[in-house]
PDB file of C-alpha atoms and ligand atoms in Angstrom:
ATOM      1  CA  MET J   7       3.843  33.223 154.287  1.00 89.00           C
ATOM      2  CA  LYS J   8       6.517  33.086 157.255  1.00 89.00           C
ATOM      3  CA  LYS J   9       7.257  36.638 158.104  1.00 94.00           C
ATOM      4  CA  GLU J  10      11.080  36.606 156.972  1.00 97.00           C
ATOM      5  CA  HIS J  11      13.479  35.675 154.184  1.00 98.00           C
ATOM      6  CA  ASP J  12      15.173  32.564 154.118  1.00 98.00           C
ATOM      7  CA  VAL J  13      18.097  32.893 151.690  1.00 98.00           C
ATOM      8  CA  ARG J  14      19.888  29.590 151.349  1.00 98.00           C
ATOM      9  CA  ILE J  15      22.808  30.574 148.925  1.00 98.00           C
ATOM     10  CA  ASP J  16      26.184  31.957 148.804  1.00 97.00           C
ATOM     11  CA  ARG J  17      25.929  35.835 148.253  1.00 98.00           C
ATOM     12  CA  SER J  18      29.560  35.742 148.274  1.00 96.00           C
ATOM     13  CA  LYS J  19      29.863  34.118 144.821  1.00 97.00           C
ATOM     14  CA  LEU J  20      27.651  36.485 143.383  1.00 98.00           C
ATOM     15  CA  HIS J  21      28.324  39.664 141.455  1.00 98.00           C
ATOM     16  CA  PRO J  22      28.878  42.492 143.733  1.00 98.00           C
ATOM     17  CA  TRP J  23      26.558  44.162 142.015  1.00 98.00           C
ATOM     18  CA  MET J  24      23.180  40.878 141.976  1.00 98.00           C
ATOM     19  CA  ASN J  25      24.426  41.181 145.390  1.00 98.00           C
ATOM     20  CA  TYR J  26      23.582  44.653 146.278  1.00 97.00           C
ATOM     21  CA  LYS J  27      20.323  44.336 144.221  1.00 98.00           C
ATOM     22  CA  LEU J  28      18.949  41.290 146.239  1.00 98.00           C
ATOM     23  CA  THR J  29      19.560  43.467 149.370  1.00 97.00           C
ATOM     24  CA  CYS J  30      17.300  45.875 147.906  1.00 97.00           C
ATOM     25  CA  LEU J  31      14.602  43.074 146.530  1.00 98.00           C
ATOM     26  CA  LEU J  32      14.624  41.511 150.046  1.00 98.00           C
ATOM     27  CA  ARG J  33      13.838  44.964 151.525  1.00 98.00           C
ATOM     28  CA  GLU J  34      10.883  46.001 149.402  1.00 98.00           C
ATOM     29  CA  CYS J  35       8.803  43.198 149.282  1.00 98.00           C
ATOM     30  CA  GLY J  36       9.183  42.918 152.948  1.00 98.00           C
ATOM     31  CA  LYS J  37       7.574  46.370 152.735  1.00 98.00           C
ATOM     32  CA  LYS J  38       5.054  44.474 151.076  1.00 97.00           C
ATOM     33  CA  GLY J  39       4.609  41.676 153.160  1.00 97.00           C
ATOM     34  CA  ILE J  40       5.799  39.396 150.607  1.00 98.00           C
ATOM     35  CA  TYR J  41       8.721  36.636 152.333  1.00 98.00           C
ATOM     36  CA  LEU J  42      10.589  34.798 149.596  1.00 98.00           C
ATOM     37  CA  ILE J  43      13.414  31.905 149.408  1.00 98.00           C
ATOM     38  CA  VAL J  44      16.220  32.514 147.591  1.00 98.00           C
ATOM     39  CA  THR J  45      16.857  29.403 146.344  1.00 97.00           C
ATOM     40  CA  GLU J  46      19.630  29.692 143.302  1.00 96.00           C
ATOM     41  CA  GLY J  47      22.710  32.099 142.866  1.00 98.00           C
ATOM     42  CA  PHE J  48      26.167  31.349 141.154  1.00 98.00           C
ATOM     43  CA  ARG J  49      26.805  27.770 139.825  1.00 95.00           C
ATOM     44  CA  THR J  50      29.882  26.098 138.284  1.00 94.00           C
ATOM     45  CA  LYS J  51      29.961  24.743 134.996  1.00 93.00           C
ATOM     46  CA  GLU J  52      29.555  20.741 136.918  1.00 93.00           C
ATOM     47  CA  GLN J  53      26.305  21.975 138.547  1.00 94.00           C
ATOM     48  CA  GLN J  54      24.986  23.935 135.278  1.00 94.00           C
ATOM     49  CA  ASP J  55      25.710  20.528 133.906  1.00 94.00           C
ATOM     50  CA  ALA J  56      23.978  19.005 136.127  1.00 94.00           C
ATOM     51  CA  LEU J  57      20.662  20.752 135.437  1.00 93.00           C
ATOM     52  CA  TYR J  58      21.180  20.256 132.261  1.00 94.00           C
ATOM     53  CA  ALA J  59      21.425  17.016 131.996  1.00 95.00           C
ATOM     54  CA  LYS J  60      18.321  16.660 133.749  1.00 94.00           C
ATOM     55  CA  GLY J  61      14.980  15.485 131.264  1.00 94.00           C
ATOM     56  CA  ARG J  62      17.317  14.729 128.798  1.00 95.00           C
ATOM     57  CA  THR J  63      19.892  12.295 130.390  1.00 93.00           C
ATOM     58  CA  LYS J  64      18.838  11.973 133.634  1.00 94.00           C
ATOM     59  CA  PRO J  65      14.745  11.794 134.580  1.00 94.00           C
ATOM     60  CA  GLY J  66      13.165  14.777 135.342  1.00 93.00           C
ATOM     61  CA  LYS J  67      11.664  17.287 133.384  1.00 92.00           C
ATOM     62  CA  ILE J  68      13.910  20.175 131.089  1.00 90.00           C
ATOM     63  CA  VAL J  69      14.978  22.494 133.667  1.00 85.00           C
ATOM     64  CA  THR J  70      16.694  25.234 131.337  1.00 88.00           C
ATOM     65  CA  ASN J  71      18.654  25.485 127.823  1.00 87.00           C
ATOM     66  CA  ALA J  72      21.510  26.297 128.958  1.00 88.00           C
ATOM     67  CA  LYS J  73      24.482  23.388 129.315  1.00 89.00           C
ATOM     68  CA  GLY J  74      27.588  24.288 131.778  1.00 91.00           C
ATOM     69  CA  SER J  75      30.219  24.237 130.051  1.00 90.00           C
ATOM     70  CA  ASN J  76      29.811  26.985 127.344  1.00 90.00           C
ATOM     71  CA  TYR J  77      28.890  29.048 130.031  1.00 94.00           C
ATOM     72  CA  SER J  78      25.218  29.347 128.852  1.00 93.00           C
ATOM     73  CA  SER J  79      23.577  30.003 132.284  1.00 95.00           C
ATOM     74  CA  GLN J  80      23.287  33.950 133.794  1.00 97.00           C
ATOM     75  CA  HIS J  81      23.827  31.876 137.439  1.00 97.00           C
ATOM     76  CA  MET J  82      27.558  30.610 135.322  1.00 97.00           C
ATOM     77  CA  TRP J  83      27.974  34.973 135.644  1.00 98.00           C
ATOM     78  CA  GLY J  84      26.648  35.504 138.798  1.00 98.00           C
ATOM     79  CA  ILE J  85      24.043  37.460 137.442  1.00 98.00           C
ATOM     80  CA  ALA J  86      20.671  35.927 138.292  1.00 98.00           C
ATOM     81  CA  VAL J  87      19.195  34.277 141.370  1.00 98.00           C
ATOM     82  CA  ASP J  88      16.190  32.365 141.342  1.00 97.00           C
ATOM     83  CA  PHE J  89      13.277  32.807 144.334  1.00 98.00           C
ATOM     84  CA  ALA J  90      10.244  31.091 145.921  1.00 98.00           C
ATOM     85  CA  ILE J  91       7.832  32.463 147.861  1.00 98.00           C
ATOM     86  CA  ASN J  92       8.716  31.595 151.633  1.00 98.00           C
ATOM     87  CA  ASP J  93       5.693  29.889 152.592  1.00 97.00           C
ATOM     88  CA  SER J  94       4.748  25.856 151.878  1.00 95.00           C
ATOM     89  CA  LYS J  95       1.223  26.106 150.536  1.00 96.00           C
ATOM     90  CA  LYS J  96       2.542  29.037 148.102  1.00 97.00           C
ATOM     91  CA  LEU J  97       5.541  27.791 146.778  1.00 97.00           C
ATOM     92  CA  TYR J  98       4.820  29.408 143.173  1.00 97.00           C
ATOM     93  CA  ASP J  99       2.151  30.709 143.353  1.00 97.00           C
ATOM     94  CA  THR J 100       1.704  33.273 139.956  1.00 97.00           C
ATOM     95  CA  ASN J 101       0.123  35.646 141.294  1.00 98.00           C
ATOM     96  CA  LEU J 102       3.037  36.526 144.456  1.00 98.00           C
ATOM     97  CA  MET J 103       5.189  35.599 141.507  1.00 98.00           C
ATOM     98  CA  ARG J 104       3.989  38.056 139.640  1.00 98.00           C
ATOM     99  CA  LYS J 105       3.385  40.815 142.299  1.00 98.00           C
ATOM    100  CA  VAL J 106       7.198  39.615 143.028  1.00 98.00           C
ATOM    101  CA  ALA J 107       8.611  39.985 139.386  1.00 98.00           C
ATOM    102  CA  LYS J 108       6.644  43.640 139.416  1.00 98.00           C
ATOM    103  CA  ILE J 109       8.399  44.567 142.640  1.00 98.00           C
ATOM    104  CA  ALA J 110      11.611  43.008 140.948  1.00 98.00           C
ATOM    105  CA  LYS J 111      11.638  45.307 138.267  1.00 98.00           C
ATOM    106  CA  SER J 112      10.470  48.248 139.844  1.00 98.00           C
ATOM    107  CA  LYS J 113      13.373  51.396 139.732  1.00 96.00           C
ATOM    108  CA  ALA J 114      14.041  50.677 143.839  1.00 96.00           C
ATOM    109  CA  VAL J 115      15.550  47.287 142.386  1.00 98.00           C
ATOM    110  CA  GLY J 116      16.118  47.055 138.684  1.00 98.00           C
ATOM    111  CA  LEU J 117      15.742  43.680 138.007  1.00 98.00           C
ATOM    112  CA  ALA J 118      15.158  41.796 135.141  1.00 98.00           C
ATOM    113  CA  TRP J 119      12.522  38.797 135.018  1.00 98.00           C
ATOM    114  CA  GLY J 120      12.732  35.407 133.204  1.00 97.00           C
ATOM    115  CA  GLY J 121       9.288  35.819 133.152  1.00 97.00           C
ATOM    116  CA  ASP J 122       8.886  37.674 130.693  1.00 97.00           C
ATOM    117  CA  TRP J 123      11.079  34.968 128.533  1.00 93.00           C
ATOM    118  CA  LYS J 124       9.513  33.634 125.338  1.00 89.00           C
ATOM    119  CA  SER J 125      11.209  30.701 125.267  1.00 83.00           C
ATOM    120  CA  LEU J 126      11.635  28.098 128.552  1.00 83.00           C
ATOM    121  CA  VAL J 127       9.679  30.765 130.725  1.00 91.00           C
ATOM    122  CA  ASP J 128      11.274  30.740 133.495  1.00 93.00           C
ATOM    123  CA  THR J 129       8.934  32.536 136.318  1.00 96.00           C
ATOM    124  CA  PRO J 130      11.726  32.101 139.023  1.00 97.00           C
ATOM    125  CA  HIS J 131      14.289  33.228 138.106  1.00 97.00           C
ATOM    126  CA  LEU J 132      15.756  37.445 138.065  1.00 98.00           C
ATOM    127  CA  TYR J 133      18.887  38.806 136.105  1.00 98.00           C
ATOM    128  CA  ILE J 134      21.384  41.951 135.784  1.00 98.00           C
ATOM    129  CA  SER J 135      20.035  42.826 132.309  1.00 97.00           C
ATOM    130  CA  LYS J 136      23.298  45.100 131.699  1.00 96.00           C
ATOM    131  CA  TRP J 137      24.228  42.438 129.097  1.00 96.00           C
ATOM    132  CA  GLY J 138      21.230  41.583 127.481  1.00 96.00           C
ATOM    133  CA  SER J 139      18.945  38.574 128.128  1.00 95.00           C
ATOM    134  CA  THR J 140      21.285  35.994 127.321  1.00 94.00           C
ATOM    135  CA  THR J 141      25.027  35.590 127.865  1.00 96.00           C
ATOM    136  CA  THR J 142      25.739  36.239 124.817  1.00 96.00           C
ATOM    137  CA  LYS J 143      27.530  39.274 125.657  1.00 97.00           C
ATOM    138  CA  LEU J 144      29.526  38.098 128.306  1.00 97.00           C
ATOM    139  CA  LYS J 145      30.851  35.260 126.561  1.00 97.00           C
ATOM    140  CA  ARG J 146      31.809  37.525 123.832  1.00 97.00           C
ATOM    141  CA  LYS J 147      33.403  39.801 125.786  1.00 97.00           C
ATOM    142  CA  TYR J 148      34.904  38.272 128.679  1.00 97.00           C
ATOM    143  CA  GLY J 149      34.864  34.852 126.825  1.00 96.00           C
ATOM    144  CA  THR J 150      35.454  32.726 130.634  1.00 96.00           C
ATOM    145  CA  PRO J 151      32.668  33.681 134.004  1.00 97.00           C
ATOM    146  CA  MET J 152      37.163  33.661 135.999  1.00 96.00           C
ATOM    147  CA  ILE J 153      38.051  36.543 133.798  1.00 97.00           C
ATOM    148  CA  PHE J 154      34.617  38.724 134.281  1.00 98.00           C
ATOM    149  CA  LYS J 155      34.855  38.132 138.002  1.00 97.00           C
ATOM    150  CA  GLU J 156      37.864  40.350 137.682  1.00 97.00           C
ATOM    151  CA  THR J 157      35.958  42.831 137.555  1.00 96.00           C
ATOM    152  CA  TRP J 158      33.857  42.753 140.299  1.00 98.00           C
ATOM    153  CA  LYS J 159      36.919  44.267 142.215  1.00 97.00           C
ATOM    154  CA  ALA J 160      39.495  47.209 142.027  1.00 97.00           C
ATOM    155  CA  LYS J 161      42.605  49.433 143.712  1.00 95.00           C
ATOM    156  CA  VAL J 162      41.936  52.437 144.274  1.00 93.00           C
ATOM    157  CA  LYS J 163      44.608  54.575 143.440  1.00 92.00           C
ATOM    158  CA  ARG J 164      44.811  58.121 145.313  1.00 86.00           C
ATOM    159  CA  PRO J 165      47.353  59.170 147.487  1.00 80.00           C
ATOM    160  CA  VAL J 166      45.325  61.607 149.493  1.00 81.00           C
ATOM    161  CA  GLY J 167      42.087  58.982 150.236  1.00 78.00           C
ATOM    162  CA  LEU J 168      39.358  59.803 148.608  1.00 80.00           C
ATOM    163  CA  ILE J 169      35.341  60.995 149.206  1.00 83.00           C
ATOM    164  CA  LEU J 170      32.549  58.585 148.688  1.00 84.00           C
ATOM    165  CA  TRP J 171      28.967  59.412 149.336  1.00 84.00           C
ATOM    166  CA  GLN J 172      26.099  57.437 150.377  1.00 81.00           C
ATOM    167  CA  ASP J 173      22.131  58.337 150.006  1.00 75.00           C
ATOM    168  CA  ILE J 174      20.795  57.892 153.179  1.00 70.00           C
ATOM    169  CA  LYS J 175      17.100  58.730 153.626  1.00 67.00           C
ATOM    170  CA  LYS J 176      18.276  61.818 151.115  1.00 67.00           C
ATOM    171  CA  LYS J 177      20.949  62.898 153.694  1.00 73.00           C
ATOM    172  CA  LYS J 178      24.338  62.641 152.420  1.00 79.00           C
ATOM    173  CA  GLN J 179      26.953  60.715 154.022  1.00 81.00           C
ATOM    174  CA  TYR J 180      30.790  60.507 153.973  1.00 82.00           C
ATOM    175  CA  PHE J 181      33.347  58.388 153.973  1.00 81.00           C
ATOM    176  CA  ARG J 182      36.923  57.934 153.221  1.00 85.00           C
ATOM    177  CA  VAL J 183      38.660  54.745 151.471  1.00 87.00           C
ATOM    178  CA  ALA J 184      42.562  54.932 151.739  1.00 87.00           C
ATOM    179  CA  ASN J 185      45.049  54.814 148.777  1.00 90.00           C
ATOM    180  CA  ASN J 186      45.436  51.032 148.129  1.00 91.00           C
ATOM    181  CA  ALA J 187      42.254  49.906 149.445  1.00 92.00           C
ATOM    182  CA  SER J 188      40.130  47.739 147.568  1.00 94.00           C
ATOM    183  CA  VAL J 189      36.471  48.192 147.230  1.00 95.00           C
ATOM    184  CA  LYS J 190      34.117  45.458 144.617  1.00 96.00           C
ATOM    185  CA  VAL J 191      32.784  47.255 141.662  1.00 97.00           C
ATOM    186  CA  LEU J 192      28.923  47.182 141.226  1.00 97.00           C
ATOM    187  CA  PHE J 193      28.879  49.116 138.008  1.00 96.00           C
ATOM    188  CA  ARG J 194      31.120  51.321 136.153  1.00 95.00           C
ATOM    189  CA  SER J 195      29.474  54.368 134.047  1.00 94.00           C
ATOM    190  CA  SER J 196      30.090  53.662 130.390  1.00 92.00           C
ATOM    191  CA  ILE J 197      29.530  57.578 129.950  1.00 95.00           C
ATOM    192  CA  LYS J 198      29.378  59.064 133.668  1.00 94.00           C
ATOM    193  CA  TRP J 199      32.498  59.873 135.962  1.00 92.00           C
ATOM    194  CA  TYR J 200      31.261  57.125 138.309  1.00 91.00           C
ATOM    195  CA  ALA J 201      31.669  54.169 139.535  1.00 93.00           C
ATOM    196  CA  LYS J 202      29.530  52.595 142.420  1.00 93.00           C
ATOM    197  CA  VAL J 203      31.034  50.819 144.922  1.00 93.00           C
ATOM    198  CA  GLU J 204      31.004  49.053 148.023  1.00 93.00           C
ATOM    199  CA  LYS J 205      33.323  48.679 151.194  1.00 91.00           C
ATOM    200  CA  ASN J 206      33.258  47.457 153.814  1.00 89.00           C
ATOM    201  CA  GLY J 207      28.903  46.677 153.105  1.00 88.00           C
ATOM    202  CA  LYS J 208      28.821  50.354 152.455  1.00 89.00           C
ATOM    203  CA  ILE J 209      27.464  51.101 149.014  1.00 90.00           C
ATOM    204  CA  GLY J 210      28.858  53.941 147.959  1.00 89.00           C
ATOM    205  CA  TYR J 211      29.937  56.643 144.733  1.00 89.00           C
ATOM    206  CA  MET J 212      33.579  57.130 143.148  1.00 89.00           C
ATOM    207  CA  ASN J 213      35.201  58.761 140.678  1.00 90.00           C
ATOM    208  CA  LYS J 214      36.158  55.817 138.374  1.00 93.00           C
ATOM    209  CA  LYS J 215      38.605  57.098 136.862  1.00 92.00           C
ATOM    210  CA  TYR J 216      40.814  56.646 140.410  1.00 92.00           C
ATOM    211  CA  LEU J 217      39.725  52.887 139.965  1.00 93.00           C
ATOM    212  CA  VAL J 218      42.669  50.578 138.866  1.00 92.00           C
TER     213      VAL J 218
HETATM  214 ZN1   ZN G 318      17.730  30.476 137.207  1.00 63.50          ZN
END
């Protein structure tokens, strides 16, 4: 196995939360001496349709049940990635894939695994399960990925500036964000007071009422 991860996707197109979880996944896998190739991330409607055609109107095996035109792939919503093992002889080694899935599902990462699906088991697929295991909820709530993307960023509204914090090895490090600054929104808690945000690559929490 190669001793480094090989990330072949444009991470800036992922949901900021997925991107953060990918950082956690790569870190945790590295600790166990497992190195990944990240093969797929965000997909456009056209890319998804081309994939859907495989095994149907184009040669090859069927690899997806998700059509591009109805936004039914999690990849089109930026909340999924696909991985392989960074070892040309063990690319999709069952044991290693299982180990990665276990790490991905652990508390340190918090992703769900396509290998747990009942129909069209998809072992390279990892996704955020907040909206369930399909895109039905996302479609109902947001309609299209374009509208969903609007929730990935927000402006900070509080004239005196804000204090965020970041938990680094249990020491709390504080940093400020100016009024009107834009931040990436990983998620807003629906029941608690906070939102998890990213600013200049730093992850922190802030009061969600100051986000517009
Ligand atoms: Zn996938």
